[in-house]
Amino acid sequence: MSQNDLGTYAVNTWCPGCGNFAILNAVKAILDELRNEGFPLEKVVLVSGIGCHAKIVDYINVNSFYSIHGRVVPVAIGIKLANPDLKVIGFAGDGDAYGEGLEHLIFAAKRNIDITMIIHNNRVYGLTTGQYTPTSPLGFRGRSTPFGTRELPINPLELMLSSGATFLARGYSHGIELLKGIFKEALAHKGFSLVDVLQVCVTFYNMYQYYTRHAYELKDHDPRNYDGALQKIREWDYNKEAPIALGTFYKKEAATFEEPFRDYGAQVDRGSKIRQLLEKNI
């Protein structure tokens, strides 16, 4: 089997030039590598939210679950707790994860649950035709703010670092080889990992020229250094004109949240419990 076998019959409806294509192709390539290294793809579960990004689970032929808006993280956590042997990958948009779902993201980082979150951060609500999100810059003009926003964006990586995340990285949808390397590192990490992908929406917020002009790959950076990671993360605040670092900012080994639950299920006769519930309620 090859990467092509990971495709599905679903017709892709993303706009031509959408940054989601790079994420899709990078994820498929990494899953293909995992399979070739002996990891069964039956143990991979993808979870998505609501938005253009969410269609990615329609285009990859592995187990997946569509959650509702802002709820990718709790669904991913539930799946991981139910079966710690699974590799769970959550996909969410910037409005999905950094807006409505922000509290879930903070607690997932705080708990160090072993899931990987890939954030499709196009800094606009693309599916609903162009409203501002938590990472849109000051003055962003869109459908909901025709005269420009009056608030500064959040720096999600700084927030996640202070919340206890043990793996943080940033990618860009123009540059698939770097993106693949980051995804593979994130998936190999034991604990909560988050990759913020600057995923360009060509229709409602085309930032290709801006990112290409400002982005650079991290070199000679020690991801074990917390202060150094914070300094690099703060270099660009999603608003000002500044160099935009790409790569792994921070990585730390720590106990994961799901380990104490590993044997919990073995103590429960699930079949018996299910039969009891059916007999009681049907």
PDB file of C-alpha atoms in Angstrom:
ATOM      1  CA  MET A   1       0.000   0.000   0.000  1.00  0.00           C
ATOM      2  CA  SER A   2       1.107   3.577  -0.535  1.00  0.00           C
ATOM      3  CA  GLN A   3       0.091   7.072   0.449  1.00  0.00           C
ATOM      4  CA  ASN A   4      -2.464   7.052  -2.370  1.00  0.00           C
ATOM      5  CA  ASP A   5      -4.317   4.243  -0.614  1.00  0.00           C
ATOM      6  CA  LEU A   6      -5.039   6.617   2.226  1.00  0.00           C
ATOM      7  CA  GLY A   7      -7.369   8.599  -0.032  1.00  0.00           C
ATOM      8  CA  THR A   8     -11.152   8.221  -0.061  1.00  0.00           C
ATOM      9  CA  TYR A   9     -14.005   8.501  -2.567  1.00  0.00           C
ATOM     10  CA  ALA A  10     -15.004  11.920  -1.183  1.00  0.00           C
ATOM     11  CA  VAL A  11     -14.737  14.813  -3.635  1.00  0.00           C
ATOM     12  CA  ASN A  12     -12.439  17.528  -2.318  1.00  0.00           C
ATOM     13  CA  THR A  13     -14.307  20.848  -2.103  1.00  0.00           C
ATOM     14  CA  TRP A  14     -11.554  23.125  -0.788  1.00  0.00           C
ATOM     15  CA  CYS A  15     -10.782  26.234  -2.870  1.00  0.00           C
ATOM     16  CA  PRO A  16      -7.845  25.937  -5.292  1.00  0.00           C
ATOM     17  CA  GLY A  17      -4.746  27.155  -3.481  1.00  0.00           C
ATOM     18  CA  CYS A  18      -6.169  26.475  -0.013  1.00  0.00           C
ATOM     19  CA  GLY A  19      -3.521  25.808   2.619  1.00  0.00           C
ATOM     20  CA  ASN A  20      -5.470  22.782   3.799  1.00  0.00           C
ATOM     21  CA  PHE A  21      -4.065  20.776   0.886  1.00  0.00           C
ATOM     22  CA  ALA A  22      -0.560  21.011   2.311  1.00  0.00           C
ATOM     23  CA  ILE A  23      -1.742  19.794   5.713  1.00  0.00           C
ATOM     24  CA  LEU A  24      -3.685  16.936   4.125  1.00  0.00           C
ATOM     25  CA  ASN A  25      -0.747  15.776   2.013  1.00  0.00           C
ATOM     26  CA  ALA A  26       1.714  16.117   4.894  1.00  0.00           C
ATOM     27  CA  VAL A  27      -0.498  14.101   7.253  1.00  0.00           C
ATOM     28  CA  LYS A  28      -1.067  11.371   4.670  1.00  0.00           C
ATOM     29  CA  ALA A  29       2.675  11.127   4.051  1.00  0.00           C
ATOM     30  CA  ILE A  30       3.409  10.815   7.768  1.00  0.00           C
ATOM     31  CA  LEU A  31       0.697   8.202   8.282  1.00  0.00           C
ATOM     32  CA  ASP A  32       2.168   6.272   5.371  1.00  0.00           C
ATOM     33  CA  GLU A  33       5.585   6.422   7.031  1.00  0.00           C
ATOM     34  CA  LEU A  34       4.133   5.235  10.335  1.00  0.00           C
ATOM     35  CA  ARG A  35       2.530   2.266   8.569  1.00  0.00           C
ATOM     36  CA  ASN A  36       5.799   1.389   6.849  1.00  0.00           C
ATOM     37  CA  GLU A  37       7.535   1.521  10.224  1.00  0.00           C
ATOM     38  CA  GLY A  38       5.080  -1.056  11.547  1.00  0.00           C
ATOM     39  CA  PHE A  39       2.501   1.090  13.319  1.00  0.00           C
ATOM     40  CA  PRO A  40      -1.000  -0.208  12.386  1.00  0.00           C
ATOM     41  CA  LEU A  41      -3.206   2.569  11.055  1.00  0.00           C
ATOM     42  CA  GLU A  42      -6.171   0.838  12.699  1.00  0.00           C
ATOM     43  CA  LYS A  43      -4.818   2.415  15.883  1.00  0.00           C
ATOM     44  CA  VAL A  44      -5.033   5.950  14.472  1.00  0.00           C
ATOM     45  CA  VAL A  45      -8.111   8.073  15.142  1.00  0.00           C
ATOM     46  CA  LEU A  46      -8.627  11.503  13.612  1.00  0.00           C
ATOM     47  CA  VAL A  47     -10.979  14.027  15.193  1.00  0.00           C
ATOM     48  CA  SER A  48     -12.122  17.245  13.548  1.00  0.00           C
ATOM     49  CA  GLY A  49     -14.390  20.130  14.464  1.00  0.00           C
ATOM     50  CA  ILE A  50     -16.533  22.413  12.321  1.00  0.00           C
ATOM     51  CA  GLY A  51     -15.088  24.507   9.508  1.00  0.00           C
ATOM     52  CA  CYS A  52     -13.263  24.062   6.220  1.00  0.00           C
ATOM     53  CA  HIS A  53     -10.484  22.200   8.041  1.00  0.00           C
ATOM     54  CA  ALA A  54     -12.913  19.565   9.304  1.00  0.00           C
ATOM     55  CA  LYS A  55     -13.333  18.024   5.869  1.00  0.00           C
ATOM     56  CA  ILE A  56      -9.827  16.608   6.187  1.00  0.00           C
ATOM     57  CA  VAL A  57     -11.230  13.538   7.949  1.00  0.00           C
ATOM     58  CA  ASP A  58     -13.347  12.853   4.856  1.00  0.00           C
ATOM     59  CA  TYR A  59     -10.215  12.689   2.736  1.00  0.00           C
ATOM     60  CA  ILE A  60      -8.089  10.263   4.793  1.00  0.00           C
ATOM     61  CA  ASN A  61      -9.001   6.600   4.961  1.00  0.00           C
ATOM     62  CA  VAL A  62      -8.526   5.917   8.666  1.00  0.00           C
ATOM     63  CA  ASN A  63     -10.863   5.940  11.674  1.00  0.00           C
ATOM     64  CA  SER A  64     -12.268   9.394  12.324  1.00  0.00           C
ATOM     65  CA  PHE A  65     -14.871  11.334  14.261  1.00  0.00           C
ATOM     66  CA  TYR A  66     -16.574  14.646  13.454  1.00  0.00           C
ATOM     67  CA  SER A  67     -17.122  16.625  16.622  1.00  0.00           C
ATOM     68  CA  ILE A  68     -19.036  19.877  17.007  1.00  0.00           C
ATOM     69  CA  HIS A  69     -17.583  23.369  16.979  1.00  0.00           C
ATOM     70  CA  GLY A  70     -15.023  23.969  19.702  1.00  0.00           C
ATOM     71  CA  ARG A  71     -15.161  20.406  20.999  1.00  0.00           C
ATOM     72  CA  VAL A  72     -12.352  18.610  19.187  1.00  0.00           C
ATOM     73  CA  VAL A  73     -10.184  18.420  22.298  1.00  0.00           C
ATOM     74  CA  PRO A  74     -12.658  16.812  24.748  1.00  0.00           C
ATOM     75  CA  VAL A  75     -13.598  14.214  22.138  1.00  0.00           C
ATOM     76  CA  ALA A  76      -9.934  13.450  21.477  1.00  0.00           C
ATOM     77  CA  ILE A  77      -9.270  13.208  25.230  1.00  0.00           C
ATOM     78  CA  GLY A  78     -12.210  10.826  25.689  1.00  0.00           C
ATOM     79  CA  ILE A  79     -10.974   8.547  22.916  1.00  0.00           C
ATOM     80  CA  LYS A  80      -7.475   8.502  24.357  1.00  0.00           C
ATOM     81  CA  LEU A  81      -8.680   7.738  27.878  1.00  0.00           C
ATOM     82  CA  ALA A  82     -10.934   4.948  26.591  1.00  0.00           C
ATOM     83  CA  ASN A  83      -8.028   3.315  24.766  1.00  0.00           C
ATOM     84  CA  PRO A  84      -4.551   4.666  25.598  1.00  0.00           C
ATOM     85  CA  ASP A  85      -3.031   2.498  22.854  1.00  0.00           C
ATOM     86  CA  LEU A  86      -4.603   4.670  20.157  1.00  0.00           C
ATOM     87  CA  LYS A  87      -2.796   7.531  18.443  1.00  0.00           C
ATOM     88  CA  VAL A  88      -5.276  10.391  18.456  1.00  0.00           C
ATOM     89  CA  ILE A  89      -4.854  13.412  16.173  1.00  0.00           C
ATOM     90  CA  GLY A  90      -7.161  16.395  16.493  1.00  0.00           C
ATOM     91  CA  PHE A  91      -7.697  18.929  13.710  1.00  0.00           C
ATOM     92  CA  ALA A  92      -9.227  22.286  14.549  1.00  0.00           C
ATOM     93  CA  GLY A  93      -9.458  25.748  13.054  1.00  0.00           C
ATOM     94  CA  ASP A  94      -8.245  28.876  14.839  1.00  0.00           C
ATOM     95  CA  GLY A  95     -11.790  29.950  15.645  1.00  0.00           C
ATOM     96  CA  ASP A  96     -12.612  26.391  16.643  1.00  0.00           C
ATOM     97  CA  ALA A  97      -9.651  25.899  18.984  1.00  0.00           C
ATOM     98  CA  TYR A  98      -8.592  29.392  20.078  1.00  0.00           C
ATOM     99  CA  GLY A  99     -12.134  30.795  20.341  1.00  0.00           C
ATOM    100  CA  GLU A 100     -14.924  28.529  21.514  1.00  0.00           C
ATOM    101  CA  GLY A 101     -12.641  25.629  22.412  1.00  0.00           C
ATOM    102  CA  LEU A 102      -9.893  27.547  24.176  1.00  0.00           C
ATOM    103  CA  GLU A 103     -10.640  26.287  27.692  1.00  0.00           C
ATOM    104  CA  HIS A 104     -10.459  22.674  26.514  1.00  0.00           C
ATOM    105  CA  LEU A 105      -7.106  23.360  24.881  1.00  0.00           C
ATOM    106  CA  ILE A 106      -5.691  24.912  28.066  1.00  0.00           C
ATOM    107  CA  PHE A 107      -6.737  21.945  30.192  1.00  0.00           C
ATOM    108  CA  ALA A 108      -5.396  19.432  27.677  1.00  0.00           C
ATOM    109  CA  ALA A 109      -2.021  21.182  27.872  1.00  0.00           C
ATOM    110  CA  LYS A 110      -2.212  21.397  31.663  1.00  0.00           C
ATOM    111  CA  ARG A 111      -2.948  17.668  31.948  1.00  0.00           C
ATOM    112  CA  ASN A 112      -0.380  16.635  29.337  1.00  0.00           C
ATOM    113  CA  ILE A 113      -2.801  14.226  27.700  1.00  0.00           C
ATOM    114  CA  ASP A 114      -1.052  12.282  24.929  1.00  0.00           C
ATOM    115  CA  ILE A 115      -2.836  13.678  21.869  1.00  0.00           C
ATOM    116  CA  THR A 116      -1.628  15.763  18.933  1.00  0.00           C
ATOM    117  CA  MET A 117      -3.530  18.893  17.967  1.00  0.00           C
ATOM    118  CA  ILE A 118      -2.982  20.373  14.495  1.00  0.00           C
ATOM    119  CA  ILE A 119      -4.460  23.859  14.259  1.00  0.00           C
ATOM    120  CA  HIS A 120      -5.403  25.110  10.785  1.00  0.00           C
ATOM    121  CA  ASN A 121      -4.763  28.754  11.630  1.00  0.00           C
ATOM    122  CA  ASN A 122      -5.886  30.857   8.659  1.00  0.00           C
ATOM    123  CA  ARG A 123      -6.798  33.682  11.067  1.00  0.00           C
ATOM    124  CA  VAL A 124     -10.275  34.053   9.583  1.00  0.00           C
ATOM    125  CA  TYR A 125     -13.607  32.192   9.648  1.00  0.00           C
ATOM    126  CA  GLY A 126     -13.400  30.969   6.057  1.00  0.00           C
ATOM    127  CA  LEU A 127     -16.421  28.646   5.966  1.00  0.00           C
ATOM    128  CA  THR A 128     -18.712  31.475   7.063  1.00  0.00           C
ATOM    129  CA  THR A 129     -17.100  33.882   4.571  1.00  0.00           C
ATOM    130  CA  GLY A 130     -14.670  36.047   6.453  1.00  0.00           C
ATOM    131  CA  GLN A 131     -15.294  37.035  10.066  1.00  0.00           C
ATOM    132  CA  TYR A 132     -12.346  37.814  12.376  1.00  0.00           C
ATOM    133  CA  THR A 133     -10.979  35.190  14.797  1.00  0.00           C
ATOM    134  CA  PRO A 134      -8.802  35.312  17.954  1.00  0.00           C
ATOM    135  CA  THR A 135      -5.628  35.461  15.838  1.00  0.00           C
ATOM    136  CA  SER A 136      -6.755  38.073  13.281  1.00  0.00           C
ATOM    137  CA  PRO A 137      -4.564  41.200  13.468  1.00  0.00           C
ATOM    138  CA  LEU A 138      -5.687  44.547  14.828  1.00  0.00           C
ATOM    139  CA  GLY A 139      -7.696  46.397  12.199  1.00  0.00           C
ATOM    140  CA  PHE A 140      -8.721  43.245  10.283  1.00  0.00           C
ATOM    141  CA  ARG A 141     -11.610  44.052   7.951  1.00  0.00           C
ATOM    142  CA  GLY A 142     -14.132  41.305   7.372  1.00  0.00           C
ATOM    143  CA  ARG A 143     -17.848  40.546   7.236  1.00  0.00           C
ATOM    144  CA  SER A 144     -18.288  41.180  10.975  1.00  0.00           C
ATOM    145  CA  THR A 145     -15.826  44.073  11.206  1.00  0.00           C
ATOM    146  CA  PRO A 146     -16.145  46.214   8.039  1.00  0.00           C
ATOM    147  CA  PHE A 147     -14.343  49.124   9.749  1.00  0.00           C
ATOM    148  CA  GLY A 148     -11.643  46.931  11.276  1.00  0.00           C
ATOM    149  CA  THR A 149     -11.248  45.084  14.564  1.00  0.00           C
ATOM    150  CA  ARG A 150     -10.472  47.039  17.728  1.00  0.00           C
ATOM    151  CA  GLU A 151      -8.667  44.250  19.568  1.00  0.00           C
ATOM    152  CA  LEU A 152      -5.236  42.675  19.460  1.00  0.00           C
ATOM    153  CA  PRO A 153      -4.844  38.984  18.568  1.00  0.00           C
ATOM    154  CA  ILE A 154      -3.788  36.375  21.106  1.00  0.00           C
ATOM    155  CA  ASN A 155      -0.483  34.552  20.771  1.00  0.00           C
ATOM    156  CA  PRO A 156      -1.712  30.944  21.060  1.00  0.00           C
ATOM    157  CA  LEU A 157       1.744  29.426  21.445  1.00  0.00           C
ATOM    158  CA  GLU A 158       2.596  31.706  24.364  1.00  0.00           C
ATOM    159  CA  LEU A 159      -0.706  30.769  25.978  1.00  0.00           C
ATOM    160  CA  MET A 160      -0.098  27.064  25.479  1.00  0.00           C
ATOM    161  CA  LEU A 161       3.448  27.291  26.836  1.00  0.00           C
ATOM    162  CA  SER A 162       2.224  28.959  30.020  1.00  0.00           C
ATOM    163  CA  SER A 163      -0.518  26.304  30.293  1.00  0.00           C
ATOM    164  CA  GLY A 164       2.012  23.483  30.482  1.00  0.00           C
ATOM    165  CA  ALA A 165       2.166  22.160  26.916  1.00  0.00           C
ATOM    166  CA  THR A 166       5.111  19.803  26.488  1.00  0.00           C
ATOM    167  CA  PHE A 167       5.465  20.156  22.694  1.00  0.00           C
ATOM    168  CA  LEU A 168       4.882  23.304  20.675  1.00  0.00           C
ATOM    169  CA  ALA A 169       5.672  24.010  17.051  1.00  0.00           C
ATOM    170  CA  ARG A 170       4.631  26.220  14.156  1.00  0.00           C
ATOM    171  CA  GLY A 171       4.384  25.289  10.485  1.00  0.00           C
ATOM    172  CA  TYR A 172       3.351  27.036   7.289  1.00  0.00           C
ATOM    173  CA  SER A 173       1.216  25.666   4.488  1.00  0.00           C
ATOM    174  CA  HIS A 174       3.845  26.723   1.925  1.00  0.00           C
ATOM    175  CA  GLY A 175       6.724  24.341   2.584  1.00  0.00           C
ATOM    176  CA  ILE A 176       5.487  20.789   2.904  1.00  0.00           C
ATOM    177  CA  GLU A 177       8.818  19.133   3.739  1.00  0.00           C
ATOM    178  CA  LEU A 178       9.232  21.213   6.875  1.00  0.00           C
ATOM    179  CA  LEU A 179       5.585  20.609   7.722  1.00  0.00           C
ATOM    180  CA  LYS A 180       6.039  16.844   7.414  1.00  0.00           C
ATOM    181  CA  GLY A 181       9.069  16.927   9.700  1.00  0.00           C
ATOM    182  CA  ILE A 182       7.180  18.911  12.321  1.00  0.00           C
ATOM    183  CA  PHE A 183       4.137  16.611  12.168  1.00  0.00           C
ATOM    184  CA  LYS A 184       6.279  13.506  12.537  1.00  0.00           C
ATOM    185  CA  GLU A 185       8.057  14.964  15.550  1.00  0.00           C
ATOM    186  CA  ALA A 186       4.746  15.989  17.119  1.00  0.00           C
ATOM    187  CA  LEU A 187       3.233  12.524  16.614  1.00  0.00           C
ATOM    188  CA  ALA A 188       6.305  10.884  18.123  1.00  0.00           C
ATOM    189  CA  HIS A 189       6.104  13.067  21.219  1.00  0.00           C
ATOM    190  CA  LYS A 190       4.723  11.393  24.353  1.00  0.00           C
ATOM    191  CA  GLY A 191       2.314  13.932  25.794  1.00  0.00           C
ATOM    192  CA  PHE A 192       0.311  16.901  24.602  1.00  0.00           C
ATOM    193  CA  SER A 193       1.639  18.314  21.332  1.00  0.00           C
ATOM    194  CA  LEU A 194       0.291  21.253  19.372  1.00  0.00           C
ATOM    195  CA  VAL A 195       1.307  22.442  15.924  1.00  0.00           C
ATOM    196  CA  ASP A 196       0.028  25.861  14.912  1.00  0.00           C
ATOM    197  CA  VAL A 197      -0.039  25.833  11.102  1.00  0.00           C
ATOM    198  CA  LEU A 198      -0.234  29.162   9.291  1.00  0.00           C
ATOM    199  CA  GLN A 199      -2.698  27.790   6.775  1.00  0.00           C
ATOM    200  CA  VAL A 200      -3.572  30.409   4.187  1.00  0.00           C
ATOM    201  CA  CYS A 201      -7.181  31.030   3.150  1.00  0.00           C
ATOM    202  CA  VAL A 202      -6.745  32.299  -0.400  1.00  0.00           C
ATOM    203  CA  THR A 203     -10.356  33.450  -0.670  1.00  0.00           C
ATOM    204  CA  PHE A 204     -10.862  35.516   2.477  1.00  0.00           C
ATOM    205  CA  TYR A 205      -7.389  36.230   3.871  1.00  0.00           C
ATOM    206  CA  ASN A 206      -4.578  35.550   1.437  1.00  0.00           C
ATOM    207  CA  MET A 207      -1.338  35.860   3.411  1.00  0.00           C
ATOM    208  CA  TYR A 208       1.028  33.906   1.157  1.00  0.00           C
ATOM    209  CA  GLN A 209       3.201  36.888   0.223  1.00  0.00           C
ATOM    210  CA  TYR A 210       3.322  38.184   3.800  1.00  0.00           C
ATOM    211  CA  TYR A 211       4.317  34.840   5.299  1.00  0.00           C
ATOM    212  CA  THR A 212       6.815  34.049   2.574  1.00  0.00           C
ATOM    213  CA  ARG A 213       8.449  37.431   3.190  1.00  0.00           C
ATOM    214  CA  HIS A 214       8.640  37.005   6.980  1.00  0.00           C
ATOM    215  CA  ALA A 215       8.881  33.266   7.713  1.00  0.00           C
ATOM    216  CA  TYR A 216      12.158  31.510   8.475  1.00  0.00           C
ATOM    217  CA  GLU A 217      13.121  28.085   9.798  1.00  0.00           C
ATOM    218  CA  LEU A 218      14.480  27.824  13.324  1.00  0.00           C
ATOM    219  CA  LYS A 219      18.196  27.005  13.424  1.00  0.00           C
ATOM    220  CA  ASP A 220      20.464  26.372  16.406  1.00  0.00           C
ATOM    221  CA  HIS A 221      17.487  26.542  18.732  1.00  0.00           C
ATOM    222  CA  ASP A 222      17.357  24.283  21.803  1.00  0.00           C
ATOM    223  CA  PRO A 223      13.704  23.206  22.251  1.00  0.00           C
ATOM    224  CA  ARG A 224      14.465  22.048  25.816  1.00  0.00           C
ATOM    225  CA  ASN A 225      15.132  25.625  26.881  1.00  0.00           C
ATOM    226  CA  TYR A 226      11.886  27.105  28.217  1.00  0.00           C
ATOM    227  CA  ASP A 227      13.106  30.719  28.294  1.00  0.00           C
ATOM    228  CA  GLY A 228      14.592  30.400  24.822  1.00  0.00           C
ATOM    229  CA  ALA A 229      11.305  28.969  23.539  1.00  0.00           C
ATOM    230  CA  LEU A 230       9.346  31.813  25.106  1.00  0.00           C
ATOM    231  CA  GLN A 231      11.664  34.352  23.528  1.00  0.00           C
ATOM    232  CA  LYS A 232      11.209  32.844  20.067  1.00  0.00           C
ATOM    233  CA  ILE A 233       7.447  32.492  20.533  1.00  0.00           C
ATOM    234  CA  ARG A 234       7.189  36.170  21.484  1.00  0.00           C
ATOM    235  CA  GLU A 235       9.273  37.291  18.512  1.00  0.00           C
ATOM    236  CA  TRP A 236       6.078  37.543  16.447  1.00  0.00           C
ATOM    237  CA  ASP A 237       2.801  38.268  18.233  1.00  0.00           C
ATOM    238  CA  TYR A 238       0.471  37.597  15.270  1.00  0.00           C
ATOM    239  CA  ASN A 239       0.136  41.332  14.779  1.00  0.00           C
ATOM    240  CA  LYS A 240       3.373  43.269  14.396  1.00  0.00           C
ATOM    241  CA  GLU A 241       5.794  43.177  11.468  1.00  0.00           C
ATOM    242  CA  ALA A 242       8.462  40.729  12.622  1.00  0.00           C
ATOM    243  CA  PRO A 243      10.300  37.565  11.605  1.00  0.00           C
ATOM    244  CA  ILE A 244       8.058  34.490  11.903  1.00  0.00           C
ATOM    245  CA  ALA A 245       9.880  31.416  13.191  1.00  0.00           C
ATOM    246  CA  LEU A 246       8.875  27.970  11.916  1.00  0.00           C
ATOM    247  CA  GLY A 247       9.807  24.717  13.615  1.00  0.00           C
ATOM    248  CA  THR A 248       9.747  23.198  17.084  1.00  0.00           C
ATOM    249  CA  PHE A 249       9.865  25.801  19.843  1.00  0.00           C
ATOM    250  CA  TYR A 250       9.560  23.631  22.924  1.00  0.00           C
ATOM    251  CA  LYS A 251       9.751  19.973  23.883  1.00  0.00           C
ATOM    252  CA  LYS A 252       9.767  18.428  27.343  1.00  0.00           C
ATOM    253  CA  GLU A 253       9.360  14.931  28.767  1.00  0.00           C
ATOM    254  CA  ALA A 254       6.721  14.603  31.488  1.00  0.00           C
ATOM    255  CA  ALA A 255       4.202  12.102  32.842  1.00  0.00           C
ATOM    256  CA  THR A 256       1.040  11.860  30.766  1.00  0.00           C
ATOM    257  CA  PHE A 257      -2.504  12.159  32.041  1.00  0.00           C
ATOM    258  CA  GLU A 258      -3.897   8.890  30.705  1.00  0.00           C
ATOM    259  CA  GLU A 259      -1.363   6.521  32.288  1.00  0.00           C
ATOM    260  CA  PRO A 260      -3.282   6.034  35.592  1.00  0.00           C
ATOM    261  CA  PHE A 261      -6.370   5.113  33.532  1.00  0.00           C
ATOM    262  CA  ARG A 262      -4.623   2.425  31.483  1.00  0.00           C
ATOM    263  CA  ASP A 263      -5.889  -0.522  33.555  1.00  0.00           C
ATOM    264  CA  TYR A 264      -9.180   1.050  34.538  1.00  0.00           C
ATOM    265  CA  GLY A 265     -11.137  -0.567  31.724  1.00  0.00           C
ATOM    266  CA  ALA A 266      -9.779  -4.012  32.553  1.00  0.00           C
ATOM    267  CA  GLN A 267     -11.560  -3.891  35.899  1.00  0.00           C
ATOM    268  CA  VAL A 268     -14.937  -3.477  34.229  1.00  0.00           C
ATOM    269  CA  ASP A 269     -16.835  -6.243  32.462  1.00  0.00           C
ATOM    270  CA  ARG A 270     -18.024  -4.025  29.610  1.00  0.00           C
ATOM    271  CA  GLY A 271     -20.134  -6.693  27.949  1.00  0.00           C
ATOM    272  CA  SER A 272     -22.001  -7.375  31.168  1.00  0.00           C
ATOM    273  CA  LYS A 273     -22.522  -3.672  31.797  1.00  0.00           C
ATOM    274  CA  ILE A 274     -23.900  -3.136  28.296  1.00  0.00           C
ATOM    275  CA  ARG A 275     -26.302  -6.091  28.649  1.00  0.00           C
ATOM    276  CA  GLN A 276     -27.522  -4.731  31.981  1.00  0.00           C
ATOM    277  CA  LEU A 277     -28.178  -1.324  30.461  1.00  0.00           C
ATOM    278  CA  LEU A 278     -30.025  -2.826  27.492  1.00  0.00           C
ATOM    279  CA  GLU A 279     -32.169  -5.062  29.710  1.00  0.00           C
ATOM    280  CA  LYS A 280     -32.981  -2.122  31.949  1.00  0.00           C
ATOM    281  CA  ASN A 281     -33.869   0.353  29.243  1.00  0.00           C
ATOM    282  CA  ILE A 282     -35.334  -1.690  26.381  1.00  0.00           C
TER     283      ILE A 282
END
